[in-house]
PDB file of C-alpha atoms in Angstrom:
ATOM      1  CA  MET A  24     191.295 128.797 220.048  1.00  0.00           C
ATOM      2  CA  THR A  25     194.584 126.909 219.610  1.00  0.00           C
ATOM      3  CA  ILE A  26     196.095 125.823 216.302  1.00  0.00           C
ATOM      4  CA  ILE A  27     195.197 122.209 217.031  1.00  0.00           C
ATOM      5  CA  SER A  28     191.603 122.976 217.978  1.00  0.00           C
ATOM      6  CA  ASN A  29     191.206 125.178 214.923  1.00  0.00           C
ATOM      7  CA  SER A  30     192.591 122.411 212.687  1.00  0.00           C
ATOM      8  CA  LEU A  31     190.173 119.905 214.173  1.00  0.00           C
ATOM      9  CA  GLN A  32     187.275 122.268 213.532  1.00  0.00           C
ATOM     10  CA  VAL A  33     188.309 122.747 209.888  1.00  0.00           C
ATOM     11  CA  ILE A  34     188.613 118.981 209.370  1.00  0.00           C
ATOM     12  CA  GLN A  35     185.223 118.283 210.913  1.00  0.00           C
ATOM     13  CA  THR A  36     183.697 120.892 208.603  1.00  0.00           C
ATOM     14  CA  ASN A  37     185.376 119.257 205.615  1.00  0.00           C
ATOM     15  CA  ILE A  38     184.098 115.846 206.712  1.00  0.00           C
ATOM     16  CA  LEU A  39     180.540 117.143 206.938  1.00  0.00           C
ATOM     17  CA  GLN A  40     180.759 118.811 203.537  1.00  0.00           C
ATOM     18  CA  ALA A  41     182.158 115.651 201.921  1.00  0.00           C
ATOM     19  CA  LYS A  42     179.343 113.583 203.411  1.00  0.00           C
ATOM     20  CA  ASN A  43     176.758 116.066 202.187  1.00  0.00           C
ATOM     21  CA  ARG A  44     178.123 115.958 198.634  1.00  0.00           C
ATOM     22  CA  VAL A  45     177.408 112.232 198.424  1.00  0.00           C
ATOM     23  CA  ASN A  46     174.259 112.296 200.580  1.00  0.00           C
ATOM     24  CA  ARG A  47     175.700 110.300 203.456  1.00  0.00           C
ATOM     25  CA  GLN A  48     173.888 110.354 206.789  1.00  0.00           C
ATOM     26  CA  ASP A  49     176.109 107.910 208.666  1.00  0.00           C
ATOM     27  CA  ASN A  50     178.973 108.713 210.983  1.00  0.00           C
ATOM     28  CA  VAL A  51     182.586 109.220 209.913  1.00  0.00           C
ATOM     29  CA  LYS A  52     185.037 108.839 212.784  1.00  0.00           C
ATOM     30  CA  LEU A  53     188.053 111.134 212.880  1.00  0.00           C
ATOM     31  CA  LEU A  54     191.116 109.291 214.161  1.00  0.00           C
ATOM     32  CA  ALA A  55     193.987 111.587 215.133  1.00  0.00           C
ATOM     33  CA  VAL A  56     197.291 109.980 214.127  1.00  0.00           C
ATOM     34  CA  SER A  57     199.470 110.976 217.040  1.00  0.00           C
ATOM     35  CA  LYS A  58     202.737 109.112 216.489  1.00  0.00           C
ATOM     36  CA  THR A  59     205.781 111.208 217.504  1.00  0.00           C
ATOM     37  CA  GLN A  60     203.504 113.801 219.127  1.00  0.00           C
ATOM     38  CA  GLY A  61     203.999 114.511 222.826  1.00  0.00           C
ATOM     39  CA  ALA A  62     201.298 113.683 225.352  1.00  0.00           C
ATOM     40  CA  GLU A  63     200.511 117.352 225.969  1.00  0.00           C
ATOM     41  CA  ARG A  64     199.676 117.869 222.303  1.00  0.00           C
ATOM     42  CA  LEU A  65     197.290 114.933 222.515  1.00  0.00           C
ATOM     43  CA  ARG A  66     195.777 116.435 225.658  1.00  0.00           C
ATOM     44  CA  GLU A  67     195.287 119.700 223.789  1.00  0.00           C
ATOM     45  CA  ALA A  68     193.419 117.853 221.049  1.00  0.00           C
ATOM     46  CA  TYR A  69     191.417 115.966 223.681  1.00  0.00           C
ATOM     47  CA  ARG A  70     190.367 119.228 225.309  1.00  0.00           C
ATOM     48  CA  ALA A  71     189.149 120.336 221.878  1.00  0.00           C
ATOM     49  CA  GLY A  72     186.896 117.273 221.696  1.00  0.00           C
ATOM     50  CA  GLN A  73     189.097 114.672 219.982  1.00  0.00           C
ATOM     51  CA  THR A  74     188.779 111.297 221.723  1.00  0.00           C
ATOM     52  CA  VAL A  75     190.112 108.770 219.171  1.00  0.00           C
ATOM     53  CA  PHE A  76     193.869 108.475 218.634  1.00  0.00           C
ATOM     54  CA  GLY A  77     196.002 106.160 216.494  1.00  0.00           C
ATOM     55  CA  GLU A  78     199.552 105.133 217.305  1.00  0.00           C
ATOM     56  CA  ASN A  79     202.185 103.278 215.264  1.00  0.00           C
ATOM     57  CA  TYR A  80     204.836 102.576 217.883  1.00  0.00           C
ATOM     58  CA  VAL A  81     203.979 100.432 220.885  1.00  0.00           C
ATOM     59  CA  GLN A  82     206.415 101.710 223.502  1.00  0.00           C
ATOM     60  CA  GLU A  83     205.766 105.334 222.624  1.00  0.00           C
ATOM     61  CA  ALA A  84     202.026 104.752 222.828  1.00  0.00           C
ATOM     62  CA  ILE A  85     202.167 103.126 226.254  1.00  0.00           C
ATOM     63  CA  VAL A  86     204.055 106.109 227.673  1.00  0.00           C
ATOM     64  CA  LYS A  87     201.332 108.442 226.395  1.00  0.00           C
ATOM     65  CA  GLN A  88     198.565 106.184 227.661  1.00  0.00           C
ATOM     66  CA  ASN A  89     200.039 106.336 231.141  1.00  0.00           C
ATOM     67  CA  LEU A  90     200.360 110.128 231.005  1.00  0.00           C
ATOM     68  CA  LEU A  91     196.799 110.500 229.709  1.00  0.00           C
ATOM     69  CA  GLY A  92     195.170 107.959 231.967  1.00  0.00           C
ATOM     70  CA  ASP A  93     192.643 110.528 233.169  1.00  0.00           C
ATOM     71  CA  CYS A  94     191.328 111.004 229.599  1.00  0.00           C
ATOM     72  CA  ASN A  95     188.624 108.808 228.093  1.00  0.00           C
ATOM     73  CA  ILE A  96     190.545 107.976 224.916  1.00  0.00           C
ATOM     74  CA  GLU A  97     189.867 105.220 222.389  1.00  0.00           C
ATOM     75  CA  TRP A  98     193.289 103.930 221.327  1.00  0.00           C
ATOM     76  CA  HIS A  99     193.875 102.358 217.894  1.00  0.00           C
ATOM     77  CA  PHE A 100     197.057 100.615 216.836  1.00  0.00           C
ATOM     78  CA  ILE A 101     197.652 101.405 213.163  1.00  0.00           C
ATOM     79  CA  GLY A 102     201.286 100.464 212.495  1.00  0.00           C
ATOM     80  CA  PRO A 103     203.018  97.316 211.212  1.00  0.00           C
ATOM     81  CA  ILE A 104     202.909  94.512 213.765  1.00  0.00           C
ATOM     82  CA  GLN A 105     205.779  92.248 214.719  1.00  0.00           C
ATOM     83  CA  SER A 106     205.060  89.060 216.622  1.00  0.00           C
ATOM     84  CA  ASN A 107     206.967  90.121 219.715  1.00  0.00           C
ATOM     85  CA  LYS A 108     204.705  93.167 220.128  1.00  0.00           C
ATOM     86  CA  THR A 109     201.357  91.382 220.014  1.00  0.00           C
ATOM     87  CA  GLN A 110     201.009  90.916 223.764  1.00  0.00           C
ATOM     88  CA  LEU A 111     201.507  94.612 224.500  1.00  0.00           C
ATOM     89  CA  ILE A 112     199.195  95.628 221.664  1.00  0.00           C
ATOM     90  CA  ALA A 113     196.459  93.255 222.836  1.00  0.00           C
ATOM     91  CA  GLN A 114     196.711  94.632 226.375  1.00  0.00           C
ATOM     92  CA  HIS A 115     196.843  98.351 225.599  1.00  0.00           C
ATOM     93  CA  PHE A 116     194.585  99.017 222.621  1.00  0.00           C
ATOM     94  CA  THR A 117     190.883  98.831 221.819  1.00  0.00           C
ATOM     95  CA  TRP A 118     191.374  98.543 218.064  1.00  0.00           C
ATOM     96  CA  VAL A 119     194.084  97.045 215.851  1.00  0.00           C
ATOM     97  CA  GLN A 120     193.748  98.202 212.258  1.00  0.00           C
ATOM     98  CA  SER A 121     196.838  96.644 210.685  1.00  0.00           C
ATOM     99  CA  VAL A 122     196.323  92.878 210.824  1.00  0.00           C
ATOM    100  CA  ASP A 123     197.609  91.232 207.646  1.00  0.00           C
ATOM    101  CA  ARG A 124     198.589  87.718 208.799  1.00  0.00           C
ATOM    102  CA  LEU A 125     196.728  84.947 210.553  1.00  0.00           C
ATOM    103  CA  LYS A 126     199.685  84.383 212.887  1.00  0.00           C
ATOM    104  CA  ILE A 127     199.347  87.940 214.179  1.00  0.00           C
ATOM    105  CA  ALA A 128     195.598  87.574 214.693  1.00  0.00           C
ATOM    106  CA  GLN A 129     196.133  84.309 216.583  1.00  0.00           C
ATOM    107  CA  ARG A 130     198.699  85.906 218.880  1.00  0.00           C
ATOM    108  CA  LEU A 131     196.476  88.920 219.537  1.00  0.00           C
ATOM    109  CA  SER A 132     193.572  86.607 220.374  1.00  0.00           C
ATOM    110  CA  LYS A 133     195.688  84.565 222.780  1.00  0.00           C
ATOM    111  CA  ALA A 134     197.106  87.676 224.482  1.00  0.00           C
ATOM    112  CA  ARG A 135     193.804  89.542 224.899  1.00  0.00           C
ATOM    113  CA  ASP A 136     192.590  89.460 228.505  1.00  0.00           C
ATOM    114  CA  ILE A 137     189.246  87.637 228.613  1.00  0.00           C
ATOM    115  CA  THR A 138     187.945  90.213 231.091  1.00  0.00           C
ATOM    116  CA  LEU A 139     188.281  92.905 228.407  1.00  0.00           C
ATOM    117  CA  PRO A 140     185.869  93.420 225.510  1.00  0.00           C
ATOM    118  CA  PRO A 141     186.915  91.714 222.271  1.00  0.00           C
ATOM    119  CA  LEU A 142     189.707  93.474 220.420  1.00  0.00           C
ATOM    120  CA  ASN A 143     188.322  95.242 217.345  1.00  0.00           C
ATOM    121  CA  ILE A 144     190.220  94.118 214.241  1.00  0.00           C
ATOM    122  CA  CYS A 145     190.624  95.561 210.756  1.00  0.00           C
ATOM    123  CA  ILE A 146     192.384  93.605 208.038  1.00  0.00           C
ATOM    124  CA  GLN A 147     194.904  95.718 206.158  1.00  0.00           C
ATOM    125  CA  ILE A 148     194.860  95.185 202.417  1.00  0.00           C
ATOM    126  CA  ASN A 149     197.521  96.318 199.966  1.00  0.00           C
ATOM    127  CA  SER A 150     195.169  98.035 197.551  1.00  0.00           C
ATOM    128  CA  SER A 151     197.935  99.539 195.408  1.00  0.00           C
ATOM    129  CA  ASN A 152     200.068  96.364 195.185  1.00  0.00           C
ATOM    130  CA  GLU A 153     203.105  98.237 196.491  1.00  0.00           C
ATOM    131  CA  ALA A 154     205.978  95.986 197.533  1.00  0.00           C
ATOM    132  CA  SER A 155     206.932  98.422 200.299  1.00  0.00           C
ATOM    133  CA  LYS A 156     203.459  98.443 201.880  1.00  0.00           C
ATOM    134  CA  SER A 157     202.027  96.041 204.416  1.00  0.00           C
ATOM    135  CA  GLY A 158     198.722  94.359 203.760  1.00  0.00           C
ATOM    136  CA  ILE A 159     197.313  91.303 202.054  1.00  0.00           C
ATOM    137  CA  GLN A 160     196.211  90.963 198.469  1.00  0.00           C
ATOM    138  CA  SER A 161     192.485  91.125 197.766  1.00  0.00           C
ATOM    139  CA  GLN A 162     192.328  87.468 196.704  1.00  0.00           C
ATOM    140  CA  GLU A 163     193.517  86.409 200.179  1.00  0.00           C
ATOM    141  CA  LEU A 164     190.894  88.441 201.981  1.00  0.00           C
ATOM    142  CA  ILE A 165     188.016  86.011 202.420  1.00  0.00           C
ATOM    143  CA  ASP A 166     190.249  83.220 203.709  1.00  0.00           C
ATOM    144  CA  LEU A 167     191.902  85.458 206.308  1.00  0.00           C
ATOM    145  CA  ALA A 168     188.587  87.016 207.361  1.00  0.00           C
ATOM    146  CA  THR A 169     187.088  83.545 207.801  1.00  0.00           C
ATOM    147  CA  GLU A 170     189.924  82.423 210.067  1.00  0.00           C
ATOM    148  CA  ILE A 171     189.827  85.620 212.146  1.00  0.00           C
ATOM    149  CA  THR A 172     186.130  85.215 212.858  1.00  0.00           C
ATOM    150  CA  LYS A 173     186.872  81.823 214.398  1.00  0.00           C
ATOM    151  CA  LEU A 174     189.239  83.298 216.990  1.00  0.00           C
ATOM    152  CA  PRO A 175     188.056  84.148 220.510  1.00  0.00           C
ATOM    153  CA  ASN A 176     188.622  87.609 222.010  1.00  0.00           C
ATOM    154  CA  LEU A 177     188.612  89.314 218.591  1.00  0.00           C
ATOM    155  CA  LYS A 178     185.866  91.085 216.649  1.00  0.00           C
ATOM    156  CA  LEU A 179     186.395  91.581 212.926  1.00  0.00           C
ATOM    157  CA  ARG A 180     185.162  95.081 212.117  1.00  0.00           C
ATOM    158  CA  GLY A 181     186.339  95.737 208.552  1.00  0.00           C
ATOM    159  CA  LEU A 182     189.226  96.853 206.372  1.00  0.00           C
ATOM    160  CA  MET A 183     192.074  99.342 206.450  1.00  0.00           C
ATOM    161  CA  ALA A 184     194.286 100.447 203.565  1.00  0.00           C
ATOM    162  CA  ILE A 185     197.021 102.964 202.764  1.00  0.00           C
ATOM    163  CA  PRO A 186     196.832 103.519 199.003  1.00  0.00           C
ATOM    164  CA  ALA A 187     199.722 104.990 197.045  1.00  0.00           C
ATOM    165  CA  PRO A 188     199.877 108.771 197.556  1.00  0.00           C
ATOM    166  CA  THR A 189     198.686 110.899 194.661  1.00  0.00           C
ATOM    167  CA  SER A 190     197.389 114.447 194.252  1.00  0.00           C
ATOM    168  CA  ASP A 191     195.072 113.324 191.448  1.00  0.00           C
ATOM    169  CA  VAL A 192     191.613 113.202 193.040  1.00  0.00           C
ATOM    170  CA  ALA A 193     190.270 110.837 190.379  1.00  0.00           C
ATOM    171  CA  LYS A 194     193.108 108.396 191.132  1.00  0.00           C
ATOM    172  CA  GLN A 195     192.495 108.792 194.869  1.00  0.00           C
ATOM    173  CA  ARG A 196     188.862 107.846 194.432  1.00  0.00           C
ATOM    174  CA  GLN A 197     189.715 104.919 192.167  1.00  0.00           C
ATOM    175  CA  GLN A 198     192.126 103.497 194.744  1.00  0.00           C
ATOM    176  CA  PHE A 199     189.570 103.905 197.506  1.00  0.00           C
ATOM    177  CA  LYS A 200     186.923 102.297 195.310  1.00  0.00           C
ATOM    178  CA  VAL A 201     189.067  99.149 195.157  1.00  0.00           C
ATOM    179  CA  VAL A 202     189.047  98.952 198.959  1.00  0.00           C
ATOM    180  CA  ARG A 203     185.323  99.678 199.157  1.00  0.00           C
ATOM    181  CA  GLU A 204     184.604  96.886 196.687  1.00  0.00           C
ATOM    182  CA  ALA A 205     186.650  94.469 198.805  1.00  0.00           C
ATOM    183  CA  PHE A 206     184.678  95.624 201.857  1.00  0.00           C
ATOM    184  CA  MET A 207     181.388  95.048 200.040  1.00  0.00           C
ATOM    185  CA  LEU A 208     182.579  91.610 198.917  1.00  0.00           C
ATOM    186  CA  LEU A 209     183.058  90.608 202.541  1.00  0.00           C
ATOM    187  CA  GLN A 210     179.582  91.856 203.411  1.00  0.00           C
ATOM    188  CA  GLN A 211     178.100  89.953 200.482  1.00  0.00           C
ATOM    189  CA  ASN A 212     179.786  86.815 201.793  1.00  0.00           C
ATOM    190  CA  GLY A 213     178.059  87.166 205.141  1.00  0.00           C
ATOM    191  CA  PHE A 214     180.684  88.936 207.228  1.00  0.00           C
ATOM    192  CA  ASP A 215     179.209  91.305 209.816  1.00  0.00           C
ATOM    193  CA  ILE A 216     181.519  94.277 209.299  1.00  0.00           C
ATOM    194  CA  ASP A 217     180.963  98.023 209.509  1.00  0.00           C
ATOM    195  CA  THR A 218     184.356  99.743 209.273  1.00  0.00           C
ATOM    196  CA  LEU A 219     186.237 101.081 206.265  1.00  0.00           C
ATOM    197  CA  SER A 220     189.383 102.875 207.447  1.00  0.00           C
ATOM    198  CA  ILE A 221     190.766 104.794 204.470  1.00  0.00           C
ATOM    199  CA  GLY A 222     191.945 108.354 203.903  1.00  0.00           C
ATOM    200  CA  MET A 223     194.654 110.478 205.472  1.00  0.00           C
ATOM    201  CA  SER A 224     195.537 114.170 205.601  1.00  0.00           C
ATOM    202  CA  ASP A 225     195.939 114.634 201.845  1.00  0.00           C
ATOM    203  CA  ASP A 226     193.080 112.486 200.586  1.00  0.00           C
ATOM    204  CA  TYR A 227     190.458 112.079 203.316  1.00  0.00           C
ATOM    205  CA  VAL A 228     187.812 114.038 201.415  1.00  0.00           C
ATOM    206  CA  ALA A 229     187.979 111.601 198.480  1.00  0.00           C
ATOM    207  CA  ALA A 230     187.964 108.693 200.942  1.00  0.00           C
ATOM    208  CA  ILE A 231     184.751 109.910 202.558  1.00  0.00           C
ATOM    209  CA  GLU A 232     183.148 110.289 199.143  1.00  0.00           C
ATOM    210  CA  GLU A 233     184.042 106.627 198.527  1.00  0.00           C
ATOM    211  CA  GLY A 234     182.593 105.390 201.804  1.00  0.00           C
ATOM    212  CA  ALA A 235     185.238 105.766 204.536  1.00  0.00           C
ATOM    213  CA  THR A 236     183.879 105.327 208.052  1.00  0.00           C
ATOM    214  CA  ILE A 237     187.234 106.183 209.681  1.00  0.00           C
ATOM    215  CA  VAL A 238     189.752 108.718 208.380  1.00  0.00           C
ATOM    216  CA  ARG A 239     193.242 108.713 209.900  1.00  0.00           C
ATOM    217  CA  ILE A 240     194.632 112.247 210.032  1.00  0.00           C
ATOM    218  CA  GLY A 241     197.924 113.372 211.534  1.00  0.00           C
ATOM    219  CA  SER A 242     199.766 116.274 209.906  1.00  0.00           C
ATOM    220  CA  ALA A 243     196.579 118.208 209.128  1.00  0.00           C
ATOM    221  CA  ILE A 244     195.926 118.285 212.887  1.00  0.00           C
ATOM    222  CA  PHE A 245     199.369 118.435 214.470  1.00  0.00           C
ATOM    223  CA  GLY A 246     201.591 119.729 211.668  1.00  0.00           C
ATOM    224  CA  ALA A 247     204.620 117.966 210.201  1.00  0.00           C
ATOM    225  CA  ARG A 248     206.029 115.144 212.298  1.00  0.00           C
ATOM    226  CA  THR A 249     209.518 114.958 213.719  1.00  0.00           C
ATOM    227  CA  PRO A 250     211.051 111.638 212.613  1.00  0.00           C
ATOM    228  CA  VAL A 251     211.839 109.234 215.435  1.00  0.00           C
ATOM    229  CA  LYS A 252     213.450 105.820 215.591  1.00  0.00           C
ATOM    230  CA  ASN A 253     210.907 103.065 215.089  1.00  0.00           C
ATOM    231  CA  ASP A 254     210.502 101.052 218.294  1.00  0.00           C
ATOM    232  CA  GLU A 255     209.206  98.036 216.383  1.00  0.00           C
TER     233      GLU A 255
END
């Protein structure tokens, strides 16, 4: 067993235990955050059973997608989106989790090939009100969700957030609760959504206990990242 496969096994065990503690029977998807990782490391994770990967940098992701074309991988884009990258993102990903502006959603819709399934969309909200973080404010959520559901070639699936890092589990859960309440508000207003993408390597257990359906984990699988120049 490799280090990566062993890490994946430990995480899956932790996910199951977290679900059991809060009596959840539904599925929690593990998304491997693979930015800055080489294609062979992704292949190693794939051989260990990991099929869902998240990338932040478009050009880097496309290189890996070409090298791993023989693998049945579900690719998620999870990084900040600039307008000039929307065409490539719409063409090369199944999910986009970081939509926080109508303009971006409109460009993704226009660029998505009509022969492909609709692009799965999560709205990113800034749950911690951090000036340095992407994402909309909660009060803007219903308006943006309404406009996205009008666009062809997109399917609104739910919310994504990156709360402020903290080692205090109670604070972790409180921050995730804010996102869950926003998610529930959308459902109560008639939006057909099913995805709550919260939780990373240091807080995914608390996220699951607060309702996460996707956890985005990088360093706990692959180890510390090597910084690279952002291609955005």
